[in-house]
Coordinates of C-alpha atoms and ligand atoms in Angstrom, one line a residue:
X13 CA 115.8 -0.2 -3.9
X14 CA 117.4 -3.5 -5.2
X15 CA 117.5 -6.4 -3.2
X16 CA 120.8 -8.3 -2.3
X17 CA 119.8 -11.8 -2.2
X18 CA 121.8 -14.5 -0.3
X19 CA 121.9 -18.2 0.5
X20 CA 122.6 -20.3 3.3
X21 CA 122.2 -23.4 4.9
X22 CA 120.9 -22.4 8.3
X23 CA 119.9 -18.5 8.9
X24 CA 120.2 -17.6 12.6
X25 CA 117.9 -14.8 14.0
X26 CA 119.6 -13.3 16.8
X27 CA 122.4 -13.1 17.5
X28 CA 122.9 -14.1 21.7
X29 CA 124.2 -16.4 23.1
X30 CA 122.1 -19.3 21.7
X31 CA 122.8 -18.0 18.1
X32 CA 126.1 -17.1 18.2
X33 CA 126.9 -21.1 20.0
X34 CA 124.6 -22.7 17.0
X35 CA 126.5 -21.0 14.6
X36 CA 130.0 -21.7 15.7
X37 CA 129.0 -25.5 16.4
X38 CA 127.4 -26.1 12.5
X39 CA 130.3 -23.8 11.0
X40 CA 133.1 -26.5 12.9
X41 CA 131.2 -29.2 10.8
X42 CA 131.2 -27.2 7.6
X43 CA 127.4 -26.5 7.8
X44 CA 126.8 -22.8 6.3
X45 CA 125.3 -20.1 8.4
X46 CA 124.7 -16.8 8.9
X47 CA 123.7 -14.5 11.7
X48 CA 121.2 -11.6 12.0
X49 CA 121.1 -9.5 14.9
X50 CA 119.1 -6.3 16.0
X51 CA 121.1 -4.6 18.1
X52 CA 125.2 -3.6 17.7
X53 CA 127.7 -5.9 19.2
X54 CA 128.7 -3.2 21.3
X55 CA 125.0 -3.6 23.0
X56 CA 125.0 -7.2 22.9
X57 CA 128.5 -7.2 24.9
X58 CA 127.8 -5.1 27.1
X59 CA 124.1 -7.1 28.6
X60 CA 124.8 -8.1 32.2
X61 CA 123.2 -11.2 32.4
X62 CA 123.4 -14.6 35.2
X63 CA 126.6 -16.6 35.2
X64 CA 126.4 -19.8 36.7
X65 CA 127.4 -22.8 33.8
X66 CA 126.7 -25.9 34.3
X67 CA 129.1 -28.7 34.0
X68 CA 127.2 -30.1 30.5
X69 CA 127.2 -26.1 29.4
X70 CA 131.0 -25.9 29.9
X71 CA 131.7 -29.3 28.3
X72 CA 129.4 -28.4 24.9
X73 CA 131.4 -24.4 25.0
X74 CA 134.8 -26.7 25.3
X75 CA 133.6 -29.2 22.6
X76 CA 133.0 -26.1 20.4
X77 CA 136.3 -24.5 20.9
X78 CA 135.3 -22.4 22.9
X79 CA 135.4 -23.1 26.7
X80 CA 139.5 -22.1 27.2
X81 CA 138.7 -18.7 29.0
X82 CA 136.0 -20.8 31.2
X83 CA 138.7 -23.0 32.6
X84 CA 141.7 -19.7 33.1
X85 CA 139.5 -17.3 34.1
X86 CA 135.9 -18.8 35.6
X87 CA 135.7 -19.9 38.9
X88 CA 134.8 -23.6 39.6
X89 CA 132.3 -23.8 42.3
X90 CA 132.0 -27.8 44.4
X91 CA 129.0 -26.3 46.4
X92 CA 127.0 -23.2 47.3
X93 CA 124.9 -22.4 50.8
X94 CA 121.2 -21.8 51.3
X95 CA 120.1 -20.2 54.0
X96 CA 117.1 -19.7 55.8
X97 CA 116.0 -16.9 58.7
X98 CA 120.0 -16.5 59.0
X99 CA 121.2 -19.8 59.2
X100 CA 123.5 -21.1 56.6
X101 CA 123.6 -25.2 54.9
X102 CA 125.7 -26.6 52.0
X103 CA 125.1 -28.2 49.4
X104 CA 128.1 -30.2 48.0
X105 CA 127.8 -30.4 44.7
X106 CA 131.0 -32.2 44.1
X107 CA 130.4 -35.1 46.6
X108 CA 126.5 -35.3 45.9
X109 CA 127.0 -35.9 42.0
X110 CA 130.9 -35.8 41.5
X111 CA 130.7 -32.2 38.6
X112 CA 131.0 -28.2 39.7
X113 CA 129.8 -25.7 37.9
X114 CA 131.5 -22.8 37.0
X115 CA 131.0 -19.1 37.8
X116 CA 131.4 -17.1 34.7
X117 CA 129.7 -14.1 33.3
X118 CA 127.3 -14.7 30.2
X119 CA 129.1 -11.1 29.1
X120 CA 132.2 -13.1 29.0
X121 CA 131.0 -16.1 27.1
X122 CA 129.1 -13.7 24.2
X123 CA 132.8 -12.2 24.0
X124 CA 134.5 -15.7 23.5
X125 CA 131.5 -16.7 20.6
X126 CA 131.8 -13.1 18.9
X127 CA 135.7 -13.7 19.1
X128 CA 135.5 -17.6 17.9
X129 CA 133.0 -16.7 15.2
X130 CA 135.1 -13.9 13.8
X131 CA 137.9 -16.1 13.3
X132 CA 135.9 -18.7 11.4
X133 CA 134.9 -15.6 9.4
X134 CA 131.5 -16.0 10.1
X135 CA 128.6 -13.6 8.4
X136 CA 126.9 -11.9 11.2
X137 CA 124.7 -9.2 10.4
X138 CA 124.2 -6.4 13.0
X139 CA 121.1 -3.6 13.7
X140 CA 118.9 -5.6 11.0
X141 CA 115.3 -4.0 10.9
X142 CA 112.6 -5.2 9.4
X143 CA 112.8 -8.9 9.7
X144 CA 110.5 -10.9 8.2
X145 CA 110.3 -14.8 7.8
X146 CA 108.3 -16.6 4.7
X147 CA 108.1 -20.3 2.5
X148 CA 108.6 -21.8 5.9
X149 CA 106.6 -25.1 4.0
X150 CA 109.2 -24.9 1.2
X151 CA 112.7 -26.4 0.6
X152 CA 113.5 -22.4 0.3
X153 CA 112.8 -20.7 3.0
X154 CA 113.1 -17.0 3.3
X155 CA 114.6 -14.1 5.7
X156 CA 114.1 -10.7 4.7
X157 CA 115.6 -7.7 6.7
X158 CA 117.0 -4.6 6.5
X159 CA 120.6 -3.0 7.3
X160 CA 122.7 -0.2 6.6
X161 CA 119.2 1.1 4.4
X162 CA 119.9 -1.9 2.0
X163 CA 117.1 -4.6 1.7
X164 CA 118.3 -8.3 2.3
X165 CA 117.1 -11.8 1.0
X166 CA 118.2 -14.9 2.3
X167 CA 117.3 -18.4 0.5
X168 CA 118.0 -21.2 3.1
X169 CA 117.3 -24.7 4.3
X170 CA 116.5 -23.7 7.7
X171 CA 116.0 -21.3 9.9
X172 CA 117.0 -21.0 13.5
X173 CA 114.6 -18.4 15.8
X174 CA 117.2 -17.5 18.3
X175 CA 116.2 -13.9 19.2
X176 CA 115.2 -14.1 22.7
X177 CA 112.4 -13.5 24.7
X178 CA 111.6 -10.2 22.9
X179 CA 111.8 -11.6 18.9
X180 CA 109.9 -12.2 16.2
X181 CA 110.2 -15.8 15.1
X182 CA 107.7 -17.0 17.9
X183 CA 105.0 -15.6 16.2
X184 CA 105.5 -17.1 13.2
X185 CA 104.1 -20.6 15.2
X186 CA 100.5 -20.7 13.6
X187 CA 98.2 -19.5 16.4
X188 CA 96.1 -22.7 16.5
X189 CA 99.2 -25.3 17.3
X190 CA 101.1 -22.9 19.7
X191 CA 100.5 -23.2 23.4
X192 CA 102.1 -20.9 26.1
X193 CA 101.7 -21.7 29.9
X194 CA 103.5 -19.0 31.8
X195 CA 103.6 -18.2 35.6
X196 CA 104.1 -14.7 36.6
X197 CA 105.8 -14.2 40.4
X198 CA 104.6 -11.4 42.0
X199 CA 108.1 -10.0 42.8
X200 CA 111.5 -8.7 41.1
X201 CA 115.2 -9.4 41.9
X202 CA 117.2 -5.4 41.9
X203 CA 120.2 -6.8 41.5
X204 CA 124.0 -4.8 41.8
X205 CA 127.3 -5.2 40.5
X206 CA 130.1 -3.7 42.3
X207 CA 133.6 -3.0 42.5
X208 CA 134.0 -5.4 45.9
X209 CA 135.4 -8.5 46.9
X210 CA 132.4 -11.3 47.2
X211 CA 131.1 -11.7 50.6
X212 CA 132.0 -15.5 50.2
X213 CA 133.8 -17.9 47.9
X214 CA 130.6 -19.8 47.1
X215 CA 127.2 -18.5 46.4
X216 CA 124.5 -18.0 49.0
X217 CA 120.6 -18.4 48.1
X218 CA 119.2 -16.8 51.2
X219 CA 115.5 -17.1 52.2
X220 CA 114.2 -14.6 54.9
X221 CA 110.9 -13.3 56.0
X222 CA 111.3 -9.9 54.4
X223 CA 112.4 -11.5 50.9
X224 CA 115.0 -13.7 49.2
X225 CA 118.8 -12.5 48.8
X226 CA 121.7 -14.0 46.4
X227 CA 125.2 -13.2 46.8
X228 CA 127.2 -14.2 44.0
X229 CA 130.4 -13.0 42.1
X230 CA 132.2 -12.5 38.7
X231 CA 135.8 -12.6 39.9
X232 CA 137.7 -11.7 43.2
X233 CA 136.9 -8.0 43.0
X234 CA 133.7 -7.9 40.9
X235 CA 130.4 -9.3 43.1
X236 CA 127.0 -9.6 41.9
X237 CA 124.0 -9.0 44.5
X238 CA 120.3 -9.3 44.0
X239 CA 117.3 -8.8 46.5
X240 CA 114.0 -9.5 46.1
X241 CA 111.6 -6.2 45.7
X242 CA 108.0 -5.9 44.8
X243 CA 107.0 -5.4 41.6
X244 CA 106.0 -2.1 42.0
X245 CA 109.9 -0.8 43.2
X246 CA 111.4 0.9 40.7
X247 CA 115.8 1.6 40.6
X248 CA 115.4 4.9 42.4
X249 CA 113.7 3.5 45.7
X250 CA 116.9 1.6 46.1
X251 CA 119.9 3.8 46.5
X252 CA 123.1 1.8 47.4
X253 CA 123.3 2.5 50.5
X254 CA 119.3 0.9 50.9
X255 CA 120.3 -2.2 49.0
X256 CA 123.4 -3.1 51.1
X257 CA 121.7 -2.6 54.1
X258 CA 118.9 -4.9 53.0
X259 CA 121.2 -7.4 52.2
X260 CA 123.3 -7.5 55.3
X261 CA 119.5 -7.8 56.8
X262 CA 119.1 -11.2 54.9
X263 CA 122.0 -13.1 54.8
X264 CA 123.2 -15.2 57.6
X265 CA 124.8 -13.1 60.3
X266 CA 128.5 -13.9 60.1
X267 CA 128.3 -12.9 55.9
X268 CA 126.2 -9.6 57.1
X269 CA 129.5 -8.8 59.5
X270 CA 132.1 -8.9 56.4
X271 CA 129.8 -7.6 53.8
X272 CA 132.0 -5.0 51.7
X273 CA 130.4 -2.5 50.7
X274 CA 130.8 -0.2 47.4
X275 CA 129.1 2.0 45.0
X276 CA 127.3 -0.1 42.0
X277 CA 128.6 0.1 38.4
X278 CA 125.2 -1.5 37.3
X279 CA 122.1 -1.6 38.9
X280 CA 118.6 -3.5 37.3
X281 CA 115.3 -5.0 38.1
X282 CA 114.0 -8.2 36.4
X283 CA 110.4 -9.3 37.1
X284 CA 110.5 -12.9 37.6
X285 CA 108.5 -15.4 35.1
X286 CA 108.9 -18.8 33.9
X287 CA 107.0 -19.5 30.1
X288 CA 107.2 -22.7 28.1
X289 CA 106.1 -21.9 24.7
X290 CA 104.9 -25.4 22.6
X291 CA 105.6 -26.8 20.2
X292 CA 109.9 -25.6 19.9
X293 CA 109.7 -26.2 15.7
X294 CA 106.8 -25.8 13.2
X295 CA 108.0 -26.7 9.9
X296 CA 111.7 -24.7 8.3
X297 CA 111.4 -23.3 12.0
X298 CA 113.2 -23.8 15.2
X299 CA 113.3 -21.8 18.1
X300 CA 116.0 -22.2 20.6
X301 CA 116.6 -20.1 24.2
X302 CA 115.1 -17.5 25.3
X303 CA 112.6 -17.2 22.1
X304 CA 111.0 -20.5 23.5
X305 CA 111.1 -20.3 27.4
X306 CA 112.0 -17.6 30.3
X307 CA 113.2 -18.9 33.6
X308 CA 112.8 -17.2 37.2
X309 CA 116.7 -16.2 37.6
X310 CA 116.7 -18.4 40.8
X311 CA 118.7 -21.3 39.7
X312 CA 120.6 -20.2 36.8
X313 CA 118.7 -22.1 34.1
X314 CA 118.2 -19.6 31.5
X315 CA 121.3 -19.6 29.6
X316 CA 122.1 -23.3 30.9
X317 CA 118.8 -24.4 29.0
X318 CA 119.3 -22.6 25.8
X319 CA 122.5 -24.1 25.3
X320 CA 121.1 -27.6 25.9
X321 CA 118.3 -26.7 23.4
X322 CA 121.5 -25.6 21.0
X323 CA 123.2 -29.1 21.7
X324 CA 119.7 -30.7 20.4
X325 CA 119.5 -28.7 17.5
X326 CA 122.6 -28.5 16.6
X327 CA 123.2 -32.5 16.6
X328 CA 120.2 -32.5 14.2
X329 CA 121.5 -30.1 12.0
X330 CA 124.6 -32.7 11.7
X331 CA 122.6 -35.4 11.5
X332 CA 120.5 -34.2 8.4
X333 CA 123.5 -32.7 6.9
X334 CA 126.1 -35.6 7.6
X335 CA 123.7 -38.4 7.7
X336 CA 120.9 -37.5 5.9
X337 CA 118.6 -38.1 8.3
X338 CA 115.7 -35.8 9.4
X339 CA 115.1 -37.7 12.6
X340 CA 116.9 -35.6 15.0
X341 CA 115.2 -32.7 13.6
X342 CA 112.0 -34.2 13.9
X343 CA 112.2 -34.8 17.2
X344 CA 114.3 -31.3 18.1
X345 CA 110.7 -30.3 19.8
X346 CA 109.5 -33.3 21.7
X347 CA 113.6 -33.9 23.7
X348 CA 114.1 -30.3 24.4
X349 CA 110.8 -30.0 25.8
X350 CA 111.3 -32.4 28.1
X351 CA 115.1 -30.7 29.2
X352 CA 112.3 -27.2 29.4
X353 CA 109.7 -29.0 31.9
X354 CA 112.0 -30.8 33.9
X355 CA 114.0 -27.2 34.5
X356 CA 111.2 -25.2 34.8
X357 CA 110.0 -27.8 37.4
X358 CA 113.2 -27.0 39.5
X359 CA 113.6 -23.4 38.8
X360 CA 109.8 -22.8 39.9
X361 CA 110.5 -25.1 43.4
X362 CA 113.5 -23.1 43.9
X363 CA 111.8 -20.1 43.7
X364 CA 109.1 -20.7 45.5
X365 CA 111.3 -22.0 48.3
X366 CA 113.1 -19.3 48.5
X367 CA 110.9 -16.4 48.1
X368 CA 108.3 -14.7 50.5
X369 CA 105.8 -12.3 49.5
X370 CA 102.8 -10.1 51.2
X371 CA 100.9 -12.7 48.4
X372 CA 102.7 -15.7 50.5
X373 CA 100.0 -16.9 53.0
X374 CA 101.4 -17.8 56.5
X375 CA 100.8 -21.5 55.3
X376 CA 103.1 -20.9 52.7
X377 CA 105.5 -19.2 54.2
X378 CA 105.7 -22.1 57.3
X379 CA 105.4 -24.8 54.7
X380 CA 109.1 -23.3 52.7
X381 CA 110.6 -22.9 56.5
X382 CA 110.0 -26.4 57.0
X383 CA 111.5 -27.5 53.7
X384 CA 113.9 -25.8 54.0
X385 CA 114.4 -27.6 57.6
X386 CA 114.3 -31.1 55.7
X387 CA 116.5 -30.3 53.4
X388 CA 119.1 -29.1 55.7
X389 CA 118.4 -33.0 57.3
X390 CA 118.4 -34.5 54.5
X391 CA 121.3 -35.8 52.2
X392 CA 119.0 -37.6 49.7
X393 CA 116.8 -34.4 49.5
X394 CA 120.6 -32.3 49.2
X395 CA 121.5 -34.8 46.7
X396 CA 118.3 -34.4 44.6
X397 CA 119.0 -30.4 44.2
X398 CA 123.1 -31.1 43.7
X399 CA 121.8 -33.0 40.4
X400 CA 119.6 -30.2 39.5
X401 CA 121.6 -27.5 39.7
X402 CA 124.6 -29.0 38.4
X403 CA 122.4 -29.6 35.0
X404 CA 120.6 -32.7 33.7
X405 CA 122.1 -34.6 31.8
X406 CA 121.8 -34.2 27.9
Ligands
APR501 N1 116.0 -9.9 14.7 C1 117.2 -10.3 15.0 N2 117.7 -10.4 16.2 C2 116.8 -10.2 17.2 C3 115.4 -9.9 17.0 C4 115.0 -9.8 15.6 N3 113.8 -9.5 15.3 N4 114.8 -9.7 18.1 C5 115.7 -9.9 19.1 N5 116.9 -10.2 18.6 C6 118.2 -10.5 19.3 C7 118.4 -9.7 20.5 O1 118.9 -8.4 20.3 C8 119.4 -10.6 21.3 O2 120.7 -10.2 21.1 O3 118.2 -11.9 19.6 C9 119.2 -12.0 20.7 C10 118.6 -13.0 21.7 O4 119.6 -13.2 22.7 P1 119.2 -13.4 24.3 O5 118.1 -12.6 24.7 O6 120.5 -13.3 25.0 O7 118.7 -14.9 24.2 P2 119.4 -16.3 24.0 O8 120.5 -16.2 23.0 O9 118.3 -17.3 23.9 O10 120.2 -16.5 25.4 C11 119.9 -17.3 26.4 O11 118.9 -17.2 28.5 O12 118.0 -16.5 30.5 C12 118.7 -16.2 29.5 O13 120.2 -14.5 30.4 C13 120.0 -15.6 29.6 O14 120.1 -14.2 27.7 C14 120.3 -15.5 28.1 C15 119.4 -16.4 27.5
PHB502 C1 124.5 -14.3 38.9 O1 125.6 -14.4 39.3 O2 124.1 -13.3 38.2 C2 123.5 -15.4 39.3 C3 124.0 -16.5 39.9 C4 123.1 -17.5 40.3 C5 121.7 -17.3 40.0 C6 121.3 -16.2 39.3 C7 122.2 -15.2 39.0 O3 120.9 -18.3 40.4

């Protein structure tokens, strides 16, 4: 079978979010891309995933063009509660740090990117096999997949590893400079979409002794739930009717009274993990997202951080291609990593806050009560977390 060989400027492997916002960023400055993907756009669009932006996320989706739908459709959010054994406290985002974030589904953002980059007419390859990276020392560096049973060769200057926690371009970090530190949590988050109105206009993180709870939403009628289970609970253990009923256990009384409940139109598990993968570049190669770090779900990071590592990247990109100058790229490793501690810092103590386990000693579980306590006291400690979640800056 003949080849069909193809040249680019920047070849993107995977096409999620992080890809798809790279692409649409370097195309708006001219820079040549194009996109390969594994699955169908259909399956990509449909992946329920987190939505909580924050405020640099929706500023970078505006700058690209693509942060109208955010504004008409999302839901700004000045604070959310935490509670603990029942008893509810704000956090007020708005007055702690002056920015919101905004409530609105990663679904929704993938559908704006697909929609933006169609426009620009961008080359976006879907249900690629095969994939296979090569002359990453060279100033022609290669992708080779497969689609529609025709081979593919691209020649490019660089390529992008943007395929998630599941890809390939990881492994292309020689063994003997790649380190990975990962925590695994000994628990899950089931969580449930349904056809309801949201117990409450603002989220609630909800610590109690049987496990944590989130309430959260995707619009007036559409709320997102999520309890924690052991690891070993699989979808079936949980029939709706179990999972509200575990909820209304764990959320502060007055919520548990108004609690609508309804069947789910998506139910999942997620085990919870956080993994730093170093370094983010080895020498064509940078990954980006999900393909260099996993977050525990607790405070929204994940898609938060892989467009911060886009934002990096991407201004590098520029800079080579604008300026001539290699330094951003250079450095593309060393600044995102430190955006990736610092939130995996936050996302871990959030987590661990939150969260009780059978593996929880008693200590533990006394120790998170009593933070929790402080920060309920505190404003400096409330002011602290408000900056966190909100988003560090760039
Ligand atoms: N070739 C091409 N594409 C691939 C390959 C491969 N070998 N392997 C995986 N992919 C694709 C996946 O199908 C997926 O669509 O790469 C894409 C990666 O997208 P995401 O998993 O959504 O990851 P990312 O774009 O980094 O998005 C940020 O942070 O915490 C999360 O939920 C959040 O998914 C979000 C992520
Ligand atoms: C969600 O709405 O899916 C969501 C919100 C906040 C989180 C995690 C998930 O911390």
């Amino acid at each position: 079978m003949k080849t069909k060989k193809l040249h680019t400027q920047v070849a993107i492997i995977g096409g999620g979010p992080a890809g798809l916002l790279l692409s649409q960023i370097l195309m708006r400055q001219n820079i040549e891309t194009i996109i390969i993907e594994a699955q169908s756009r259909e399956y990509v669009l449909k992946r329920i995933r987190a939505g909580v932006l924050e405020h640099g996320s929706v500023e970078l989706l505006k700058n690209a063009g693509v942060g109208e739908r955010i504004i008409t459709d999302g839901i700004k959010h000045d604070g959310f509660l935490i509670s603990s054994e029942n008893k509810s406290f704000r956090i007020d985002l708005s007055a702690a740090t002056g920015k919101s974030v905004y409530v609105y589904g990663q679904t929704e953002i993938t559908i704006d990117l697909y929609k933006a980059q169609d426009k620009m007419k961008a080359t976006i390859f879907h249900c690629v096999k095969d994939v296979n990276i090569s002359d990453l020392n060279s100033n022609k560096s290669k992708v080779q997949f497969n689609c529609s049973k025709e081979n593919y060769e691209i020649t490019c200057d660089y390529i992008a590893g943007c395929d998630g926690s599941m890809g390939i371009s990881k492994n292309y970090i020689p063994k003997k400079i790649k380190k990975s530190h990962i925590i695994n949590y000994p628990f899950s988050w089931l969580g449930i979409l349904s056809n309801t109105k949201p117990v409450n206009d603002e989220l609630i993180y909800a610590s109690h002794e049987r496990g944590f709870a989130l309430a959260s939403m995707r619009n007036e009628n559409l709320s997102r739930y999520y309890i924690q289970t052991p690891h070993t609970d699989k979808i079936e253990h949980w029939p709706d009717e179990l999972f509200w009923e575990e909820l209304c256990i764990r959320l502060p009384k007055p919520y548990c009274r108004t609690l609508e409940r309804g069947k789910s139109i998506e139910k999942s598990v997620t085990k919870l993990r956080s993994l730093i993968l170093e370094p983010m570049q080895w020498k064509n190669l940078f990954l980006a997202g999900d393909a260099a770090h996993i977050m525990p779900p607790t405070g929204a990071k994940g898609l938060n951080l892989a467009f911060s590592d886009i934002f990096y990247l991407s201004q590098g990109f520029i800079s080579y291609y604008k300026k001539g100058s290699s330094t951003k790229l250079n450095n593309y490793s060393k600044v995102a990593l430190k955006r990736v501690w610092k939130t995996v810092g936050f996302s871990k103590w959030m987590t661990s806050i939150l969260h009780n386990s059978n593996e929880n000693s008693l200590i533990e579980r006394n120790l998170n009560k009593l933070e929790l306590a402080e920060l309920k006291k505190s404003e400096k400690a409330q002011k602290l977390v408000a900056e966190q979640y909100v988003g560090v800056a760039y």
